[in-house]
Structures are given as structure tokens and as C-alpha cells.
Short mmCIF file of C-alpha atoms in Angstrom, two decimals:
data_model
loop_
_atom_site.label_atom_id
_atom_site.label_comp_id
_atom_site.label_asym_id
_atom_site.label_seq_id
_atom_site.Cartn_x
_atom_site.Cartn_y
_atom_site.Cartn_z
CA MET W 6 205.55 214.44 13.70
CA PRO W 7 206.33 218.02 14.83
CA THR W 8 208.38 220.27 12.54
CA ILE W 9 210.98 222.55 14.09
CA VAL W 10 212.74 225.41 12.31
CA GLN W 11 216.12 226.15 13.88
CA LYS W 12 217.93 229.36 12.98
CA PHE W 13 221.60 229.87 13.84
CA GLY W 14 223.04 233.39 13.76
CA GLY W 15 226.43 234.50 12.53
CA THR W 16 228.22 234.24 15.89
CA SER W 17 226.74 230.76 16.38
CA VAL W 18 228.39 229.52 13.18
CA ALA W 19 231.49 231.71 13.35
CA ASP W 20 233.98 228.82 13.02
CA PRO W 21 234.02 225.08 12.24
CA GLN W 22 233.89 224.11 15.92
CA ARG W 23 230.75 226.14 16.53
CA ILE W 24 229.17 224.83 13.35
CA MET W 25 229.72 221.28 14.61
CA ARG W 26 228.11 222.15 17.96
CA CYS W 27 225.11 223.65 16.16
CA ALA W 28 224.88 220.57 13.95
CA ALA W 29 224.80 218.43 17.09
CA ARG W 30 221.76 220.42 18.28
CA VAL W 31 220.03 219.73 14.98
CA VAL W 32 220.72 216.01 15.30
CA GLU W 33 219.50 216.07 18.91
CA ALA W 34 216.19 217.65 17.85
CA ARG W 35 215.83 215.16 15.01
CA ASN W 36 216.55 212.18 17.29
CA ALA W 37 213.83 213.46 19.61
CA GLY W 38 211.28 212.71 16.88
CA ASN W 39 211.08 216.05 15.07
CA ARG W 40 211.43 217.00 11.44
CA VAL W 41 213.97 219.82 11.31
CA VAL W 42 214.57 222.73 8.93
CA VAL W 43 217.76 224.73 9.51
CA VAL W 44 218.34 228.40 8.61
CA VAL W 45 221.81 229.89 8.94
CA SER W 46 223.39 233.33 8.71
CA ALA W 47 226.80 234.15 7.27
CA MET W 48 229.75 233.14 9.46
CA GLY W 49 230.93 235.70 12.01
CA HIS W 50 232.01 238.93 10.36
CA THR W 51 231.72 237.62 6.79
CA THR W 52 229.11 240.21 5.82
CA ASP W 53 231.33 243.08 7.02
CA GLN W 54 234.26 241.61 5.10
CA LEU W 55 232.20 241.39 1.90
CA ILE W 56 231.10 244.99 2.28
CA GLY W 57 234.74 245.96 2.75
CA LEU W 58 235.69 244.20 -0.47
CA ALA W 59 232.95 246.04 -2.36
CA GLU W 60 234.13 249.38 -0.99
CA GLN W 61 237.64 248.68 -2.29
CA ILE W 62 236.20 248.27 -5.78
CA SER W 63 233.54 250.98 -5.90
CA GLY W 64 232.27 253.85 -3.82
CA THR W 65 228.76 253.37 -5.21
CA PRO W 66 228.32 249.69 -6.04
CA SER W 67 225.14 248.59 -7.82
CA PRO W 68 222.47 247.39 -5.35
CA ARG W 69 221.91 244.34 -7.55
CA GLU W 70 225.59 243.39 -7.48
CA MET W 71 225.78 244.04 -3.74
CA ASP W 72 222.98 241.51 -3.25
CA MET W 73 224.81 239.04 -5.47
CA LEU W 74 227.90 239.53 -3.28
CA MET W 75 226.15 239.52 0.10
CA ALA W 76 224.29 236.29 -0.67
CA THR W 77 227.55 234.35 -0.90
CA GLY W 78 228.09 234.56 2.87
CA GLU W 79 225.08 232.42 3.67
CA GLN W 80 225.92 229.98 0.88
CA ILE W 81 229.22 229.21 2.61
CA SER W 82 227.40 228.63 5.89
CA VAL W 83 224.73 226.28 4.54
CA ALA W 84 227.27 224.15 2.69
CA LEU W 85 229.43 223.78 5.80
CA MET W 86 226.41 223.07 8.00
CA ALA W 87 225.21 220.36 5.59
CA MET W 88 228.71 218.85 5.63
CA ALA W 89 228.70 218.90 9.44
CA LEU W 90 225.36 217.09 9.53
CA HIS W 91 226.64 214.49 7.07
CA THR W 92 229.65 213.96 9.37
CA LEU W 93 227.24 213.25 12.24
CA GLY W 94 225.34 210.73 10.15
CA CYS W 95 222.38 212.99 9.32
CA ASP W 96 221.27 213.42 5.71
CA ALA W 97 221.03 217.10 4.77
CA VAL W 98 220.58 219.25 1.67
CA SER W 99 221.81 222.86 1.47
CA LEU W 100 219.58 225.36 -0.36
CA THR W 101 219.84 228.97 -1.41
CA GLY W 102 216.83 231.17 -0.68
CA ALA W 103 215.67 230.78 -4.27
CA GLN W 104 216.00 226.98 -4.15
CA ALA W 105 213.95 226.99 -0.94
CA GLY W 106 211.12 228.79 -2.78
CA ILE W 107 211.47 232.19 -1.11
CA ASP W 108 210.03 234.83 -3.46
CA THR W 109 210.55 238.52 -2.71
CA ASP W 110 209.90 241.91 -4.23
CA ALA W 111 212.68 243.62 -6.22
CA ALA W 112 213.93 246.05 -3.53
CA HIS W 113 217.62 245.12 -3.45
CA GLY W 114 219.14 245.27 0.00
CA LYS W 115 215.76 245.59 1.72
CA ALA W 116 213.57 243.05 -0.07
CA ARG W 117 210.37 241.74 1.48
CA ILE W 118 209.11 238.19 1.24
CA SER W 119 206.04 237.95 -0.99
CA GLN W 120 205.43 234.20 -0.82
CA ILE W 121 207.12 230.88 -0.13
CA ASP W 122 206.63 227.80 -2.30
CA ARG W 123 207.22 225.00 0.18
CA LYS W 124 207.18 222.08 -2.27
CA GLN W 125 210.97 221.64 -2.34
CA LEU W 126 211.24 221.84 1.44
CA GLN W 127 208.40 219.38 1.82
CA ARG W 128 210.01 216.94 -0.62
CA ILE W 129 213.31 217.02 1.30
CA LEU W 130 211.57 216.60 4.66
CA ASP W 131 209.50 213.70 3.33
CA SER W 132 212.72 212.00 2.21
CA GLY W 133 213.98 212.10 5.80
CA ALA W 134 216.67 214.71 5.19
CA VAL W 135 217.23 218.12 6.80
CA PRO W 136 216.91 221.17 4.52
CA VAL W 137 219.61 223.73 5.37
CA VAL W 138 218.46 227.10 4.02
CA CYS W 139 220.32 230.35 3.45
CA GLY W 140 218.86 233.07 5.63
CA PHE W 141 218.65 236.69 4.54
CA GLN W 142 217.94 236.04 0.87
CA GLY W 143 215.36 235.22 -1.79
CA ILE W 144 214.66 235.77 -5.46
CA SER W 145 212.86 238.66 -7.16
CA PRO W 146 210.13 238.37 -9.83
CA ASN W 147 212.74 238.91 -12.56
CA GLY W 148 215.02 236.18 -11.21
CA ASP W 149 217.59 238.32 -9.40
CA ILE W 150 219.02 237.34 -6.02
CA THR W 151 217.77 239.69 -3.30
CA THR W 152 218.70 240.21 0.34
CA LEU W 153 216.24 241.01 3.10
CA GLY W 154 218.22 243.59 5.04
CA ARG W 155 218.64 243.70 8.80
CA GLY W 156 217.23 240.73 10.66
CA GLY W 157 216.82 238.90 7.38
CA SER W 158 217.78 235.48 8.72
CA ASP W 159 215.32 235.74 11.62
CA THR W 160 212.65 236.74 9.14
CA THR W 161 213.54 233.81 6.86
CA ALA W 162 213.25 231.34 9.73
CA VAL W 163 209.89 232.54 11.02
CA ALA W 164 208.51 232.87 7.49
CA LEU W 165 209.52 229.28 6.70
CA ALA W 166 207.93 228.13 9.96
CA ALA W 167 204.73 229.93 8.93
CA ALA W 168 204.80 228.44 5.42
CA LEU W 169 205.25 224.94 6.87
CA ASP W 170 202.53 225.61 9.48
CA VAL W 171 204.72 224.24 12.26
CA ALA W 172 202.26 225.28 14.98
CA ALA W 173 199.62 222.90 13.60
CA ASP W 174 201.54 219.80 14.71
CA GLY W 175 203.14 221.19 17.86
CA GLY W 176 206.29 222.54 16.22
CA ILE W 177 208.17 225.74 16.95
CA CYS W 178 210.70 228.17 15.52
CA GLU W 179 213.91 228.26 17.56
CA ILE W 180 216.15 231.31 17.17
CA PHE W 181 219.63 230.34 18.36
CA THR W 182 221.91 233.27 19.03
CA ASP W 183 224.76 234.43 21.29
CA VAL W 184 222.47 235.41 24.17
CA ASP W 185 220.29 233.09 26.21
CA GLY W 186 216.91 234.78 25.88
CA VAL W 187 215.09 238.11 25.92
CA TYR W 188 216.01 240.36 28.82
CA THR W 189 214.31 243.32 30.47
CA ALA W 190 217.05 245.36 28.74
CA ASP W 191 220.18 244.62 26.75
CA PRO W 192 222.42 242.97 29.38
CA ARG W 193 225.49 244.38 27.62
CA LEU W 194 224.20 247.86 28.50
CA VAL W 195 222.29 247.05 31.70
CA PRO W 196 224.27 244.40 33.64
CA ASN W 197 221.48 243.80 36.18
CA ALA W 198 218.80 243.07 33.55
CA SER W 199 216.56 240.03 34.13
CA LYS W 200 215.82 237.26 31.65
CA LEU W 201 212.16 236.76 30.75
CA ARG W 202 210.60 233.32 30.44
CA HIS W 203 207.71 234.54 28.28
CA ILE W 204 206.89 237.70 26.36
CA SER W 205 203.95 238.52 24.10
CA TYR W 206 204.33 239.12 20.37
CA GLU W 207 203.07 242.67 20.89
CA GLU W 208 205.63 243.45 23.59
CA MET W 209 208.47 241.81 21.66
CA LEU W 210 207.51 243.71 18.52
CA GLU W 211 207.63 247.02 20.37
CA LEU W 212 210.96 246.20 22.04
CA ALA W 213 212.46 245.03 18.73
CA SER W 214 211.20 248.15 16.95
CA MET W 215 212.65 250.31 19.70
CA GLY W 216 216.15 248.81 19.48
CA ALA W 217 216.19 245.43 21.26
CA ALA W 218 218.58 243.54 18.99
CA VAL W 219 217.62 240.00 20.02
CA MET W 220 214.83 239.76 17.39
CA HIS W 221 213.99 241.80 14.31
CA PRO W 222 210.49 243.37 14.12
CA ARG W 223 209.75 241.77 10.73
CA ALA W 224 210.36 238.31 12.16
CA VAL W 225 208.11 238.99 15.15
CA LEU W 226 205.37 240.27 12.82
CA PHE W 227 205.48 237.03 10.86
CA GLY W 228 205.23 235.09 14.11
CA GLU W 229 202.25 237.07 15.33
CA LYS W 230 200.41 237.02 12.00
CA PHE W 231 200.75 233.26 11.54
CA SER W 232 200.76 232.26 15.24
CA VAL W 233 204.27 230.79 15.10
CA PRO W 234 205.65 230.15 18.60
CA ILE W 235 209.22 231.47 18.78
CA HIS W 236 211.85 230.32 21.26
CA VAL W 237 214.96 232.53 21.62
CA ARG W 238 217.87 230.44 22.94
CA HIS W 239 221.65 230.39 23.30
CA SER W 240 223.25 228.27 20.59
CA GLN W 241 226.06 226.98 22.81
CA LYS W 242 224.06 226.30 26.01
CA PRO W 243 221.31 223.76 26.75
CA ASP W 244 219.25 226.19 28.90
CA LEU W 245 215.73 227.18 27.97
CA GLY W 246 215.44 230.74 26.72
CA THR W 247 212.43 233.02 26.19
CA LEU W 248 209.17 232.04 24.51
CA ILE W 249 207.42 234.64 22.35
CA VAL W 250 203.73 233.78 22.45
CA PRO W 251 200.23 235.34 22.27
CA GLU W 252 199.32 237.66 25.12
CA GLU W 253 197.93 236.02 28.25
CA GLN W 254 195.80 237.69 30.92
CA ILE W 255 198.59 237.45 33.50
CA MET W 256 200.84 239.55 31.27
CA GLU W 257 198.72 242.66 31.77
CA ASP W 258 199.41 242.51 35.50
CA ILE W 259 203.02 243.52 34.82
CA VAL W 260 203.14 247.20 33.94
CA VAL W 261 206.51 247.33 32.18
CA VAL W 262 208.14 244.16 30.87
CA GLY W 263 211.27 245.72 29.43
CA CYS W 264 213.18 248.75 28.18
CA ALA W 265 215.11 249.32 24.98
CA LEU W 266 217.59 251.78 23.53
CA LYS W 267 217.82 252.70 19.86
CA GLN W 268 221.04 254.55 19.19
CA ASP W 269 222.39 256.45 16.20
CA LEU W 270 219.18 258.17 15.18
CA GLY W 271 218.94 261.27 13.05
CA ARG W 272 216.08 263.75 12.78
CA ILE W 273 214.99 265.17 9.44
CA SER W 274 213.06 268.44 9.67
CA LEU W 275 211.25 269.70 6.58
CA LYS W 276 210.45 273.35 7.17
CA ALA W 277 208.30 275.97 5.42
CA LEU W 278 206.37 273.39 3.43
CA PRO W 279 203.01 274.40 1.95
CA ARG W 280 200.14 273.64 4.29
CA THR W 281 198.13 271.59 1.82
CA PRO W 282 196.17 268.34 2.09
CA GLY W 283 198.24 265.33 1.08
CA ILE W 284 201.65 266.82 1.86
CA GLN W 285 202.32 264.01 4.33
CA ALA W 286 201.68 261.36 1.68
CA GLN W 287 204.02 263.15 -0.70
CA ILE W 288 206.78 262.88 1.89
CA PHE W 289 206.31 259.41 3.29
CA GLU W 290 205.11 257.37 0.32
CA PRO W 291 208.48 257.51 -1.51
CA ILE W 292 210.27 256.83 1.78
CA SER W 293 208.07 253.77 2.29
CA THR W 294 208.66 252.64 -1.29
CA ALA W 295 212.39 252.68 -0.50
CA ASN W 296 211.64 250.31 2.45
CA ILE W 297 212.94 252.87 4.95
CA SER W 298 211.36 252.81 8.40
CA VAL W 299 210.45 256.12 10.03
CA ASP W 300 210.21 256.49 13.79
CA ASP W 301 208.67 259.55 15.45
CA ILE W 302 206.77 262.08 13.36
CA VAL W 303 205.93 265.57 14.61
CA GLN W 304 203.99 268.16 12.59
CA THR W 305 203.79 271.84 13.49
CA GLU W 306 201.78 274.44 11.55
CA PHE W 307 202.55 278.16 11.17
CA GLY W 308 200.01 280.14 9.15
CA ASP W 309 200.08 278.74 5.61
CA THR W 310 203.21 276.67 6.19
CA THR W 311 203.93 273.44 8.03
CA THR W 312 207.02 271.80 9.48
CA ILE W 313 207.26 268.01 9.57
CA ALA W 314 210.06 266.37 11.53
CA PHE W 315 210.78 262.65 11.84
CA THR W 316 213.57 260.33 12.94
CA VAL W 317 215.34 257.61 10.97
CA GLU W 318 218.42 255.49 11.54
CA HIS W 319 221.74 257.14 10.64
CA GLY W 320 222.26 254.66 7.82
CA ASP W 321 219.10 255.84 6.09
CA ILE W 322 219.72 259.59 6.36
CA ALA W 323 221.43 259.99 2.99
CA ASP W 324 218.64 258.20 1.10
CA VAL W 325 215.89 260.08 2.96
CA LYS W 326 217.61 263.41 2.39
CA SER W 327 217.80 262.70 -1.33
CA ILE W 328 214.09 261.82 -1.44
CA CYS W 329 213.14 264.97 0.46
CA GLN W 330 215.33 267.21 -1.68
CA ALA W 331 213.56 265.89 -4.77
CA LEU W 332 210.18 266.65 -3.19
CA ILE W 333 211.19 270.20 -2.23
CA GLY W 334 212.36 270.70 -5.80
CA GLN W 335 208.93 269.63 -7.04
CA LEU W 336 207.13 271.87 -4.57
CA GLY W 337 209.35 274.86 -5.26
CA ARG W 338 209.62 275.70 -1.56
CA GLY W 339 210.81 274.31 1.75
CA ASP W 340 214.06 273.69 3.63
CA ILE W 341 215.74 270.58 5.06
CA ASP W 342 217.48 270.45 8.42
CA VAL W 343 219.34 267.28 9.51
CA GLU W 344 220.21 266.60 13.14
CA VAL W 345 222.33 263.60 14.15
CA GLY W 346 223.52 262.12 17.45
CA LEU W 347 220.15 261.21 18.96
CA ALA W 348 218.91 258.12 20.78
CA LYS W 349 215.53 256.76 21.84
CA ILE W 350 214.78 255.21 25.24
CA SER W 351 211.57 253.18 25.43
CA ALA W 352 209.59 251.39 28.13
CA VAL W 353 207.22 248.62 26.98
CA GLY W 354 204.50 246.57 28.63
CA THR W 355 200.93 245.48 27.97
CA GLY W 356 200.15 246.46 31.57
CA MET W 357 200.21 250.11 30.46
CA LYS W 358 196.73 249.50 29.04
CA SER W 359 195.31 249.27 32.53
CA HIS W 360 197.81 251.06 34.80
CA SER W 361 198.49 254.79 35.18
CA GLY W 362 201.58 256.72 36.20
CA VAL W 363 204.02 254.98 33.87
CA ALA W 364 204.93 258.10 31.89
CA SER W 365 205.48 260.27 34.96
CA ARG W 366 207.81 257.69 36.49
CA MET W 367 209.90 257.56 33.33
CA PHE W 368 210.03 261.35 32.99
CA ARG W 369 211.03 261.74 36.63
CA ALA W 370 213.89 259.22 36.30
CA LEU W 371 215.35 261.11 33.35
CA GLY W 372 214.63 264.57 34.72
CA GLU W 373 216.26 263.95 38.10
CA ALA W 374 219.42 262.85 36.23
CA GLY W 375 219.45 266.07 34.20
CA ILE W 376 218.73 264.28 30.92
CA ALA W 377 216.74 266.51 28.56
CA ILE W 378 213.89 264.94 26.58
CA HIS W 379 213.60 266.27 23.02
CA ASN W 380 210.46 264.43 21.99
CA ILE W 381 207.92 261.97 23.42
CA THR W 382 205.80 259.38 21.64
CA THR W 383 203.39 256.85 23.07
CA SER W 384 201.24 253.90 22.11
CA GLU W 385 198.96 251.65 24.15
CA ILE W 386 201.93 249.66 25.44
CA LYS W 387 204.95 251.92 24.87
CA ILE W 388 206.44 255.25 25.94
CA SER W 389 209.52 256.56 24.11
CA CYS W 390 211.75 259.57 24.75
CA ILE W 391 214.27 261.06 22.33
CA VAL W 392 217.46 262.19 24.10
CA ASP W 393 221.02 263.09 23.12
CA ARG W 394 222.92 259.95 22.19
CA GLN W 395 225.56 260.63 24.86
CA HIS W 396 222.88 260.12 27.53
CA GLY W 397 221.30 257.03 25.96
CA GLU W 398 222.96 254.24 27.92
CA ARG W 399 222.77 255.99 31.29
CA GLY W 400 219.15 256.92 30.64
CA LEU W 401 218.30 253.32 29.76
CA GLN W 402 219.76 252.09 33.05
CA LEU W 403 217.87 254.73 35.03
CA VAL W 404 214.52 254.01 33.37
CA HIS W 405 215.04 250.24 33.70
CA ASP W 406 215.74 250.54 37.42
CA SER W 407 212.90 252.98 38.00
CA PHE W 408 210.42 250.25 37.03
CA GLY W 409 212.02 247.67 39.31
CA LEU W 410 213.18 245.41 36.49
CA SER W 411 216.61 244.60 37.91
CA ALA W 412 217.53 241.01 38.69
CA GLY W 413 216.66 240.13 42.27
CA ASP W 414 214.42 243.10 43.08
CA SER W 415 210.74 242.80 43.97
CA ALA W 416 209.44 243.39 40.46
CA SER W 417 211.72 240.73 39.02
CA SER W 418 210.62 238.31 41.71
CA SER W 419 207.01 239.04 40.75
CA MET W 420 207.84 238.25 37.15
CA GLN W 421 209.28 234.94 38.20
CA SER W 422 206.19 234.00 40.16
CA THR W 423 203.97 234.77 37.17
CA GLY W 424 206.13 232.94 34.67
CA ARG W 425 207.74 236.08 33.25
CA GLY W 426 210.97 236.47 35.19
CA ARG W 427 214.45 235.35 35.59
CA ARG W 428 218.85 235.92 24.86
#
């Protein structure tokens, strides 16, 4: 019997009516002969409300206590979802992350899953019931509740699917959200974006890392590592969405599959540092230990000094600045410069491996519109440009259209004919 993990995001369970509709989808999947595990996020804007409560109490709340507070949002959701399933005649058991066997490290607010003990989930499934698991949370080695940070519920769902080895018996991980699939660009920013039927893990990982909000990179990494098929679907519509699967040969025929925009970036420039071996490790190891992701890194050398600049999300600037100030204090030299108000536009596609001219087309689209590029980074399947934030959305539209990704154009029609075209 196949096992399906179904994850419902915050907007999908924002009120009792939506919870009941999501519960009906669970029952439908179960009646189709599947064993079902459900993962839910906190309802609607609950997380923002909890953060607001904390801010009214303290300007610098303890990370441990913030995790204790944040975890309550998902506990409300799982209890209500289990009640909804009971109402529909389906046996269900709600579980916190700890009860579901999700072990993490001790990095409060940005914890990473270390292992999952699936015995409790297996016992509930074997009894014929549906486990309803809190997304976004786990338990640290010392028994504290932890939260997984952004995209935590997606990560929980895919990690549970991996732990249960759903692919072995034809199962899947379904990510239900408020969009009906993965598009060539965020349709809220690019109205003529096309929905994709399939996308590779590698492409989805790059798009997610570059700002595509439909899936979090950590969740995609879990899927790729453990070969978990992921289906991104709309929670309130019956339509099929987008499948995230291993790369197929046909995928390389499409040069660019999508574009993404990451807004609200800041650039940290560490200047006049000593030009010594290991200086990079001294900078980035403590940043990594703090579970902070760094985007573009540029190093420039002048005589016996070096300047290292890198971008991070605005929300991480304060922590990174503190780490870098401590390092400069240890070194006894160096300066910090912080620049805010940047954005990153990226074009992604496995076809870049075998096609030329992608970069020049992107640069021309931005240049002809008078949009200055501050920095460029590339990988085998990605090209990214840092621009002023005020030009981000317009630049995304221009780059998207320059690659013929708009709904109804020739490139989109080609995607449809190869199984890639029109969350």
C-alpha cells in the first residue's frame, strides 16, 4: 500500500472551513487505498501574531523561549486537523515534532534535522490511523523544543517522506499550498508566467535558493538526496500541479526553465583584512555555525590586504555584522561596510550545460532597460545578477520575457509539448 505525505501550508489551514476542505483531501487520498501522513503549518498569520506578542514582552527574547512560543502555532493546527478528520469518520492522531521522532541540532530558530525515529509514525499507520504532525519543529539533544526556520514545514514533510521511504512503494510527498504549481516566475510578480508540469530537483533547488517561494531549498535537498518525488499542488483545487523529479534527458533541451527574484538582500564588505591563508574560513565558519546562508562572495586583493564582500538576507545582517566585528577585533585590523536595498535576478535551466548565449541575452535585457548590474555569479545551470532592489521586479519581468517563458509564446508551447509547460 503506497504511503503519501501531505503537507498543508498556513494559508491552506487559515480557518476552520479550509481545514475541513484539507481534511476532505486527506480522506480522499486514504479512500483511494493510500496510507497518509499529514504535516501542517500554523494557521494563517499565527506565527506573525506570536512574534508580535513576544515583541511586546521583550526586545531581545531568548531564542529558546521563542522556539517554545513559535511551536504552539503548529500544535493548534494539528489538533484541529485531527478533529476535522474525526468528524469525517477518519481516525487520526496529532503529534508534535518531538512525538513524531524528529531529532534536530540545538540551533534555536534555525535547527536542522539530524534524524527521524519513525517507530511512532509506523505504529499509528499500522493501526489504520492518520498521523497529523506539526511542521517546522523538532527536539534538540538536550530535550528542548526547536524550530526549523523558514520553509520548516516543507522540510518536515519531505524528511518524513524520506524516513518512511515512500518512493519504495509508489508513494509521494504532496505539498499543498495557495498556488497551483511551480511557475516560470512568481505569477504575483510576472502575470504572464507559465506553470510547469515537471521540473528537476536541481532546477527547483536553484530557483528556491534564488528566491522562488513555492518550495524551500532544504526541502528540495531532502527530496533529491532520498529520491522523494514531490508534487506541488493547490490545496483548494483538484488540478494537478508540478512534479519535482530527477532530471530527464528532455529537460536539457530547454535552455531556461524559470526565473526568480530574491529581494531584500544586503551586502557585507570586509575591507583591509590581512591577506593570509585561512582568512576565508575565519569569516565563514562562524557564519555557517549560526546557520546563516551566504549568497554571492567576491574577493579582491590589494597588496598585503584583501577585501571580501558577500550578500545575505536583510534579516541576517545584524547577526553577520556582529560575527564580523568580533573577527575584526581578533585580527586587530579591518573595516566593515554594510549596503542594503539590493535584489538578485536569476535565470535557471539545465539546458545551460549545453547551450551558449544565455548570459549575453540576460545582460542585454537588463542593459537595454538601463538597469545596472552590480555583480554576476554563475553555476552550471544558473546565472544571477545583483541589481538595486527598486529595479528587481521590472528586471525579473524583462529577463523572463527575454527567454520566451511567457504563457502562450513559442517557448512555452515547446515546454508543453515536452511535458514541461503550461503553484
